[in-house]
Every structure is written in structure tokens, then in C-alpha cells.
Amino acid sequence: MKSGKTLSELALELERQSETKKDFIASTEVLEMTDTGAMVLEGDTHQEFEIADVAHTQIAARLDIPAKYYQRMRDQAPELLAVNVNGWFQQKPERRMVRTLDGQMRAFLSERYRRLDNYELASAVLPVLKEMGEGLKIVSTELTQSKMYIKVINERLELEVKQGDVVQAGMVISNSEVGMGSLKVEPLIYRLICTNGMIAQDHSQKRYHVGRNAEEGESYELFRDETIKADDRAFFLKVQDTVRAAVDITKFSTIVERMREATEQKIEGNPVKSVELLTKSFGYNGEESSGILQHLIQGGDLSAYGMLNAITRTSQDLEDYERATALERDGSRVLSLPASSWKEIAMAK
């Protein structure tokens, strides 16, 4: 599994961010992109923010500007990009939530976006993980531009996929403050032989960031009132219950049984061609595809189970934590492939 921050490092960064970030509800009529690619917010005070990549993507999507053309203007003609964005801001004004951190506009979201922030989430779930007792171990945490991850295993809950190949149950808790996904609690299968992690995305539980409209006329920093705080407390109590129920023996056994079945689904064709077909289906780049083939051959297990382990092992080689986590989820995609799709991969010549 891809390593990340220590728990102490995560806690310190979450605390720092919670004291620095600011949110605004503002009409696009008071927003203006500059020729240098910054965003100016006019209101009670004039404020200017560098625009993060995620926010650029969201602005392009909201204004229906094709992503490739938006990026081309951003790279080659920033003044043209500003004219386009500002023109649509004025022609079709609407109220949006602008999320900022460290002088950056990090998200451009619906005014109904419900702020389920990482600090509050960690404050809710870490005590629950502690109370769940010995054997529960946080193995990896990270804060990327898009998401927070907390990956946990339960060393007391383990089964064999095959003789000597032991896996442990766990969970991945993830959240995005910038609209790049829901709050999720997903089962994690942790393989002891090579410390691979497979996220069973088909069994995930989600909470979406949708809330009430802000009051009319707001175009200033958004402060939480007691009603919102009470609503959040109730919400995070439900999240705590979800975390307590996440490491479930029945669910774990079901996933492991599916992994056992995968050991019998042999690759009977050319492994190189099998990986090529999988690469095309799953959208891997050349480096990722080469890594999967290498680990498949080195693992010596030419089966669906060997393929999923090759994918999750390759995730450890990637620098980007977000992409590594995506490959950890892809391991479970192998288990979910229709029989006809797996047969095509397994028999590739």
C-alpha cells in the first residue's frame, strides 16, 4: 500500500488548514478573472486569489468551455481566457460557493454544496477508531489537492485466500472538501505477503455534499451558525456509526470468497496480450501497464487473483497518492468483470 503522512503529520496539517481556509458565497457578477489567471472577489473587501487546478476545471465545466480549449487558453492566451470567463460570469450570473486556502481559490461550487470538512471528519472518526480496541491500525493517511484519506486495518480479522496467503480486513475513509467526490467509507483488503491494499468499491458507503441554499444576498465570508453546527453534529454521529460497522465479518468473508474464486480463473493465453487488453479497458498509461506486467510475471500467479495483485502492487510504485489509490480500487474491478470480459482478457493471444 502507498505510504503517506503519519497520523501526527495529518493532524497538524488539518489543524493548520482549519485555521487558514475561508469560504464565500458570491454572485459571479462580483467575480473577475485577471489576465494573470487570478480570481478577484469584489465585495466588502477586495480580495485576490490564485486559482488552483481543481477550481479551473470546475469553472470550465460550469461555463461549458471544453476542457482542452480552456487549457489551451490558460497556457497560451490567458487574456483570452479572462475575457471568456468574465463574459459568461456577467451574461449568466449565479451565486456560487468559492472555497479558499493559503491564498488560493481551491474550488468553485454550487451554493448548495455542504461543507463536510476534513478536520471535523477526522475529529469524529479518530476517537471511534481508538475505541474499537487493539488490533486496529492506521496504515496510511494523506491529504492531496482533492481528498483526505485514512486507511485502517484490523489485525484481529484475517482469512486465507489460499494456503499461506493471509489477508486482513480494513477500511478506507475518504472525503473531498473541493467537490471531487463524496465522503466514503470503503472496505479495504490488506494482503500481508506484499502489503498490498485492495479497496472494495462495490461495498462502499457514501455521504454526499448537498445542503440547503444560502440566504439571499450573502456575498461575504461564510460563518457557521448554531443551526448548521447542530446539523453537522448529527451528520457526523451517523458517520461514526458507519465507521463502527465498516469492518464487518460477513462483508469481509464475501469479498475473500470472491478472491478465492479468482485464483481459479486462469490466464490461458499470452500474459503480455492479457495486460494489453486490461490496460485498454482500465485506461492505464505505459508506465502503469509495464509495472502490472512486471509484477504479474514476478508474482508467478497467472490468474485473475494474480492480475488484481499485480495492479495493487503497481500502485506502490506510483508517486501520486491519488493515482495509487485509484489502482487500489482497480484491484476490485478485476473481481467485478463480467465473465465474458475476463474470458477475453484471459484468452488473449
CSV table of C-alpha atoms in Angstrom, one decimal, residues 2-338:
chain,number,residue,atom,x,y,z
A,2,LYS,CA,1.2,3.5,-0.8
A,3,SER,CA,2.6,5.2,2.3
A,4,GLY,CA,1.6,8.8,3.1
A,5,LYS,CA,1.7,11.1,6.1
A,6,THR,CA,2.0,9.9,9.7
A,7,LEU,CA,-1.1,10.4,11.8
A,8,SER,CA,0.7,13.2,13.7
A,9,GLU,CA,1.6,15.0,10.4
A,10,LEU,CA,-2.0,14.6,9.2
A,11,ALA,CA,-3.4,16.1,12.4
A,12,LEU,CA,-1.0,19.1,12.3
A,13,GLU,CA,-1.9,19.9,8.7
A,14,LEU,CA,-5.6,19.5,9.3
A,15,GLU,CA,-5.4,22.0,12.2
A,16,ARG,CA,-3.4,24.4,10.2
A,17,GLN,CA,-5.8,24.3,7.3
A,18,SER,CA,-8.8,24.7,9.5
A,19,GLU,CA,-7.4,28.0,10.8
A,20,THR,CA,-6.5,29.3,7.3
A,21,LYS,CA,-9.3,28.3,4.9
A,22,LYS,CA,-12.2,30.7,4.1
A,23,ASP,CA,-15.4,30.2,2.2
A,24,PHE,CA,-17.5,32.7,0.4
A,25,ILE,CA,-21.0,32.8,-1.2
A,26,ALA,CA,-20.8,35.3,-4.1
A,27,SER,CA,-22.6,36.1,-7.3
A,28,THR,CA,-20.4,35.7,-10.4
A,29,GLU,CA,-21.1,39.4,-11.0
A,30,VAL,CA,-18.6,40.2,-8.3
A,31,LEU,CA,-16.0,37.7,-9.5
A,32,GLU,CA,-13.4,38.6,-12.1
A,33,MET,CA,-10.6,36.6,-13.6
A,34,THR,CA,-7.4,38.6,-14.3
A,35,ASP,CA,-5.1,38.3,-17.3
A,36,THR,CA,-2.6,36.7,-15.0
A,37,GLY,CA,-5.1,33.9,-14.1
A,38,ALA,CA,-6.0,35.1,-10.7
A,39,MET,CA,-9.6,35.5,-9.4
A,40,VAL,CA,-10.7,38.8,-7.8
A,41,LEU,CA,-13.6,38.8,-5.4
A,42,GLU,CA,-15.1,42.3,-5.1
A,43,GLY,CA,-17.3,42.9,-2.0
A,44,ASP,CA,-16.9,44.4,1.4
A,45,THR,CA,-13.1,44.0,0.8
A,46,HIS,CA,-11.2,43.5,-2.4
A,47,GLN,CA,-9.5,40.0,-2.4
A,48,GLU,CA,-7.5,38.2,-5.0
A,49,PHE,CA,-6.7,34.5,-5.1
A,50,GLU,CA,-4.5,32.3,-7.3
A,51,ILE,CA,-6.8,29.7,-9.0
A,52,ALA,CA,-5.9,26.1,-8.2
A,53,ASP,CA,-6.2,23.4,-10.9
A,54,VAL,CA,-9.3,21.9,-9.4
A,55,ALA,CA,-11.1,25.3,-9.5
A,56,HIS,CA,-10.0,25.9,-13.1
A,57,THR,CA,-11.6,22.5,-14.0
A,58,GLN,CA,-14.8,23.4,-12.2
A,59,ILE,CA,-15.0,26.9,-13.8
A,60,ALA,CA,-14.6,25.3,-17.3
A,61,ALA,CA,-17.2,22.7,-16.6
A,62,ARG,CA,-19.7,25.2,-15.2
A,63,LEU,CA,-19.3,27.6,-18.1
A,64,ASP,CA,-19.4,24.7,-20.7
A,65,ILE,CA,-16.0,25.6,-22.0
A,66,PRO,CA,-14.3,22.5,-23.5
A,67,ALA,CA,-11.5,21.4,-21.2
A,68,LYS,CA,-8.9,21.2,-24.0
A,69,TYR,CA,-9.7,24.7,-25.2
A,70,TYR,CA,-9.8,26.1,-21.7
A,71,GLN,CA,-6.3,24.6,-21.0
A,72,ARG,CA,-5.0,26.0,-24.3
A,73,MET,CA,-6.2,29.5,-23.4
A,74,ARG,CA,-4.8,29.1,-20.0
A,75,ASP,CA,-1.4,28.1,-21.4
A,76,GLN,CA,-1.1,30.3,-24.5
A,77,ALA,CA,-3.7,33.2,-24.2
A,78,PRO,CA,-4.6,33.9,-20.5
A,79,GLU,CA,-6.0,37.3,-21.5
A,80,LEU,CA,-8.5,35.5,-23.9
A,81,LEU,CA,-9.4,33.1,-21.1
A,82,ALA,CA,-10.2,36.0,-18.8
A,83,VAL,CA,-12.4,37.6,-21.5
A,84,ASN,CA,-14.3,34.3,-22.0
A,85,VAL,CA,-14.8,33.6,-18.3
A,86,ASN,CA,-15.7,37.1,-17.3
A,87,GLY,CA,-18.1,37.4,-20.2
A,88,TRP,CA,-20.0,34.3,-19.1
A,89,PHE,CA,-19.9,35.3,-15.5
A,90,GLN,CA,-21.7,38.5,-16.4
A,91,GLN,CA,-24.0,37.1,-19.1
A,92,LYS,CA,-25.3,34.3,-16.9
A,93,PRO,CA,-24.9,35.5,-13.3
A,94,GLU,CA,-25.4,33.0,-10.5
A,95,ARG,CA,-24.4,32.5,-6.9
A,96,ARG,CA,-21.6,30.1,-6.2
A,97,MET,CA,-19.5,28.9,-3.3
A,98,VAL,CA,-15.8,29.9,-3.5
A,99,ARG,CA,-13.5,27.9,-1.2
A,100,THR,CA,-10.1,29.3,-0.5
A,101,LEU,CA,-6.9,28.1,1.3
A,102,ASP,CA,-3.5,29.6,1.6
A,103,GLY,CA,-4.3,32.4,-0.9
A,104,GLN,CA,-5.7,30.0,-3.5
A,105,MET,CA,-9.2,29.7,-4.8
A,106,ARG,CA,-9.3,25.9,-4.5
A,107,ALA,CA,-13.0,25.2,-5.5
A,108,PHE,CA,-15.8,26.8,-7.5
A,109,LEU,CA,-19.0,25.0,-6.3
A,110,SER,CA,-22.8,25.2,-6.0
A,111,GLU,CA,-24.1,27.4,-3.3
A,112,ARG,CA,-25.9,24.2,-2.0
A,113,TYR,CA,-22.6,22.4,-1.5
A,114,ARG,CA,-22.5,21.0,2.0
A,115,ARG,CA,-19.2,21.6,3.7
A,116,LEU,CA,-18.2,18.3,5.3
A,117,ASP,CA,-14.7,19.3,6.2
A,118,ASN,CA,-11.7,17.1,6.8
A,119,TYR,CA,-10.9,18.4,10.3
A,120,GLU,CA,-14.4,17.7,11.6
A,121,LEU,CA,-14.4,14.3,9.9
A,122,ALA,CA,-11.1,13.3,11.5
A,123,SER,CA,-12.2,14.7,14.8
A,124,ALA,CA,-15.3,12.4,14.6
A,125,VAL,CA,-13.7,9.2,13.4
A,126,LEU,CA,-10.3,9.0,15.0
A,127,PRO,CA,-11.8,8.6,18.6
A,128,VAL,CA,-14.1,5.9,17.2
A,129,LEU,CA,-11.1,4.1,15.7
A,130,LYS,CA,-9.3,4.3,19.0
A,131,GLU,CA,-12.3,2.9,21.0
A,132,MET,CA,-12.6,-0.1,18.6
A,133,GLY,CA,-9.7,-1.5,20.5
A,134,GLU,CA,-6.4,-3.4,20.0
A,135,GLY,CA,-5.6,-4.7,16.5
A,136,LEU,CA,-7.0,-1.6,14.7
A,137,LYS,CA,-4.0,0.1,13.0
A,138,ILE,CA,-3.9,3.2,10.8
A,139,VAL,CA,-1.5,2.2,8.0
A,140,SER,CA,-1.6,5.2,5.7
A,141,THR,CA,-3.0,8.8,5.6
A,142,GLU,CA,-2.7,11.6,3.1
A,143,LEU,CA,-4.0,15.0,2.1
A,144,THR,CA,-4.0,15.6,-1.6
A,145,GLN,CA,-5.3,18.6,-3.5
A,146,SER,CA,-8.6,16.8,-3.9
A,147,LYS,CA,-9.1,14.5,-0.9
A,148,MET,CA,-8.2,13.3,2.5
A,149,TYR,CA,-7.6,9.6,3.1
A,150,ILE,CA,-7.4,7.5,6.3
A,151,LYS,CA,-6.6,3.8,5.7
A,152,VAL,CA,-7.1,1.4,8.5
A,153,ILE,CA,-6.7,-2.4,9.1
A,154,ASN,CA,-8.0,-4.7,11.8
A,155,GLU,CA,-5.2,-7.2,12.6
A,156,ARG,CA,-7.6,-9.4,14.5
A,157,LEU,CA,-9.8,-10.1,11.5
A,158,GLU,CA,-8.0,-12.2,8.9
A,159,LEU,CA,-8.6,-15.0,6.5
A,160,GLU,CA,-6.6,-17.0,4.0
A,161,VAL,CA,-7.2,-16.6,0.3
A,162,LYS,CA,-5.1,-19.7,-0.3
A,163,GLN,CA,-2.6,-21.5,2.0
A,164,GLY,CA,-0.1,-19.1,3.4
A,165,ASP,CA,-1.7,-16.1,1.7
A,166,VAL,CA,-3.4,-14.2,4.5
A,167,VAL,CA,-5.4,-11.0,4.1
A,168,GLN,CA,-6.8,-8.7,6.8
A,169,ALA,CA,-10.0,-6.6,6.9
A,170,GLY,CA,-9.9,-2.8,7.0
A,171,MET,CA,-11.5,0.3,5.7
A,172,VAL,CA,-10.7,3.5,3.8
A,173,ILE,CA,-12.3,6.7,4.9
A,174,SER,CA,-12.1,9.5,2.3
A,175,ASN,CA,-13.5,12.9,1.8
A,176,SER,CA,-13.2,15.8,-0.6
A,177,GLU,CA,-13.6,19.4,0.5
A,178,VAL,CA,-13.5,20.7,-3.1
A,179,GLY,CA,-16.3,18.8,-4.7
A,180,MET,CA,-14.2,15.9,-6.1
A,181,GLY,CA,-16.2,13.1,-4.5
A,182,SER,CA,-18.5,12.2,-1.7
A,183,LEU,CA,-17.5,11.2,1.9
A,184,LYS,CA,-16.9,7.5,1.7
A,185,VAL,CA,-16.2,4.6,4.0
A,186,GLU,CA,-15.0,1.6,1.9
A,187,PRO,CA,-13.8,-1.9,2.8
A,188,LEU,CA,-10.1,-2.5,2.5
A,189,ILE,CA,-8.4,-5.9,2.0
A,190,TYR,CA,-4.8,-5.8,3.1
A,191,ARG,CA,-2.5,-8.6,1.9
A,192,LEU,CA,0.2,-9.5,4.3
A,193,ILE,CA,2.7,-11.1,1.8
A,194,CYS,CA,3.4,-7.9,0.0
A,195,THR,CA,1.4,-5.2,2.0
A,196,ASN,CA,-0.9,-4.6,-1.0
A,197,GLY,CA,-4.2,-2.9,-0.3
A,198,MET,CA,-7.4,-3.5,-2.4
A,199,ILE,CA,-10.3,-1.2,-1.9
A,200,ALA,CA,-13.7,-3.0,-2.5
A,201,GLN,CA,-15.5,-0.1,-4.1
A,202,ASP,CA,-18.7,-2.1,-4.8
A,203,HIS,CA,-19.3,-2.3,-1.0
A,204,SER,CA,-18.7,1.4,-0.2
A,205,GLN,CA,-21.0,3.7,1.8
A,206,LYS,CA,-21.3,7.3,0.7
A,207,ARG,CA,-22.5,10.6,2.1
A,208,TYR,CA,-23.0,13.4,-0.4
A,209,HIS,CA,-22.1,17.1,-0.1
A,210,VAL,CA,-25.5,18.6,-0.7
A,211,GLY,CA,-27.1,21.1,1.6
A,212,ARG,CA,-29.5,24.0,1.8
A,213,ASN,CA,-29.3,27.1,-0.2
A,214,ALA,CA,-27.5,30.0,1.5
A,215,GLU,CA,-29.5,33.1,2.4
A,216,GLU,CA,-30.2,35.5,-0.4
A,217,GLY,CA,-27.9,38.5,-0.5
A,218,GLU,CA,-24.8,36.8,1.0
A,219,SER,CA,-21.6,37.7,-0.8
A,220,TYR,CA,-19.1,37.6,2.1
A,221,GLU,CA,-17.2,35.1,4.2
A,222,LEU,CA,-19.5,32.3,5.3
A,223,PHE,CA,-19.7,31.9,9.1
A,224,ARG,CA,-21.4,28.8,10.6
A,225,ASP,CA,-24.4,29.5,12.8
A,226,GLU,CA,-25.7,27.2,15.6
A,227,THR,CA,-28.2,25.5,13.3
A,228,ILE,CA,-25.6,24.4,10.8
A,229,LYS,CA,-23.3,23.2,13.7
A,230,ALA,CA,-26.1,21.1,15.2
A,231,ASP,CA,-26.9,19.7,11.8
A,232,ASP,CA,-23.2,18.8,11.3
A,233,ARG,CA,-23.0,17.1,14.7
A,234,ALA,CA,-26.0,14.9,13.8
A,235,PHE,CA,-24.4,14.1,10.5
A,236,PHE,CA,-21.0,13.1,12.0
A,237,LEU,CA,-22.7,10.9,14.6
A,238,LYS,CA,-24.1,8.9,11.6
A,239,VAL,CA,-20.6,8.8,10.1
A,240,GLN,CA,-19.3,7.4,13.4
A,241,ASP,CA,-21.9,4.6,13.3
A,242,THR,CA,-20.9,3.9,9.7
A,243,VAL,CA,-17.2,3.6,10.7
A,244,ARG,CA,-18.1,1.3,13.6
A,245,ALA,CA,-20.0,-1.1,11.2
A,246,ALA,CA,-17.5,-0.9,8.3
A,247,VAL,CA,-15.2,-3.8,9.4
A,248,ASP,CA,-17.9,-6.4,9.1
A,249,ILE,CA,-17.0,-10.1,9.1
A,250,THR,CA,-19.8,-11.1,6.7
A,251,LYS,CA,-18.8,-8.5,4.2
A,252,PHE,CA,-15.2,-9.4,4.6
A,253,SER,CA,-15.9,-13.1,4.1
A,254,THR,CA,-17.9,-12.4,0.9
A,255,ILE,CA,-15.0,-10.4,-0.6
A,256,VAL,CA,-12.4,-13.0,0.3
A,257,GLU,CA,-14.6,-15.8,-1.1
A,258,ARG,CA,-14.7,-13.9,-4.4
A,259,MET,CA,-10.9,-13.6,-4.3
A,260,ARG,CA,-10.6,-17.4,-3.8
A,261,GLU,CA,-12.8,-17.9,-6.8
A,262,ALA,CA,-10.4,-15.6,-8.8
A,263,THR,CA,-7.5,-17.9,-8.0
A,264,GLU,CA,-9.2,-20.5,-10.3
A,265,GLN,CA,-9.7,-18.1,-13.2
A,266,LYS,CA,-6.5,-18.8,-15.1
A,267,ILE,CA,-4.8,-16.7,-17.8
A,268,GLU,CA,-4.6,-19.3,-20.6
A,269,GLY,CA,-3.4,-17.0,-23.4
A,270,ASN,CA,-0.4,-14.7,-23.7
A,271,PRO,CA,0.1,-12.7,-20.4
A,272,VAL,CA,1.5,-9.8,-22.4
A,273,LYS,CA,-1.6,-9.5,-24.5
A,274,SER,CA,-3.8,-10.0,-21.4
A,275,VAL,CA,-2.2,-7.0,-19.8
A,276,GLU,CA,-2.5,-5.0,-23.0
A,277,LEU,CA,-6.3,-5.7,-23.1
A,278,LEU,CA,-6.6,-4.9,-19.4
A,279,THR,CA,-4.7,-1.6,-20.0
A,280,LYS,CA,-7.0,-0.6,-22.7
A,281,SER,CA,-10.1,-1.4,-20.7
A,282,PHE,CA,-8.9,0.3,-17.5
A,283,GLY,CA,-7.2,3.2,-19.1
A,284,TYR,CA,-3.6,2.7,-17.9
A,285,ASN,CA,-0.6,4.6,-19.2
A,286,GLY,CA,2.5,2.9,-20.5
A,287,GLU,CA,4.4,3.1,-17.1
A,288,GLU,CA,1.4,1.6,-15.2
A,289,SER,CA,0.9,-1.2,-17.8
A,290,SER,CA,4.6,-2.1,-17.7
A,291,GLY,CA,4.5,-2.3,-13.9
A,292,ILE,CA,1.4,-4.5,-13.9
A,293,LEU,CA,3.1,-6.9,-16.4
A,294,GLN,CA,6.3,-7.0,-14.4
A,295,HIS,CA,4.5,-7.7,-11.1
A,296,LEU,CA,2.2,-10.3,-12.8
A,297,ILE,CA,5.2,-12.3,-14.1
A,298,GLN,CA,7.2,-11.8,-10.9
A,299,GLY,CA,4.3,-13.0,-8.8
A,300,GLY,CA,4.1,-16.2,-10.7
A,301,ASP,CA,0.3,-16.4,-10.4
A,302,LEU,CA,-1.3,-16.3,-13.9
A,303,SER,CA,-4.9,-15.9,-12.7
A,304,ALA,CA,-7.5,-13.2,-12.1
A,305,TYR,CA,-6.2,-13.1,-8.5
A,306,GLY,CA,-2.6,-12.7,-9.7
A,307,MET,CA,-3.8,-9.9,-12.0
A,308,LEU,CA,-5.5,-7.9,-9.2
A,309,ASN,CA,-2.4,-8.3,-7.0
A,310,ALA,CA,-0.2,-7.1,-9.9
A,311,ILE,CA,-2.4,-4.0,-10.1
A,312,THR,CA,-2.4,-3.2,-6.4
A,313,ARG,CA,1.4,-3.9,-6.2
A,314,THR,CA,2.0,-1.5,-9.0
A,315,SER,CA,0.1,1.2,-7.0
A,316,GLN,CA,3.0,1.2,-4.6
A,317,ASP,CA,5.4,2.3,-7.3
A,318,LEU,CA,3.5,5.4,-8.3
A,319,GLU,CA,4.4,8.8,-6.9
A,320,ASP,CA,1.0,10.3,-6.9
A,321,TYR,CA,-1.1,9.1,-3.9
A,322,GLU,CA,-4.4,9.8,-5.6
A,323,ARG,CA,-3.5,7.7,-8.6
A,324,ALA,CA,-2.1,5.0,-6.4
A,325,THR,CA,-5.4,4.8,-4.5
A,326,ALA,CA,-7.2,4.6,-7.9
A,327,LEU,CA,-5.2,1.4,-8.7
A,328,GLU,CA,-6.0,0.0,-5.3
A,329,ARG,CA,-9.7,0.3,-6.2
A,330,ASP,CA,-9.0,-1.2,-9.6
A,331,GLY,CA,-8.0,-4.5,-8.0
A,332,SER,CA,-11.6,-5.0,-7.1
A,333,ARG,CA,-12.7,-4.1,-10.6
A,334,VAL,CA,-11.0,-7.3,-11.8
A,335,LEU,CA,-13.2,-9.2,-9.4
A,336,SER,CA,-16.3,-7.4,-10.8
A,337,LEU,CA,-15.5,-8.0,-14.5
A,338,PRO,CA,-18.3,-9.9,-16.4
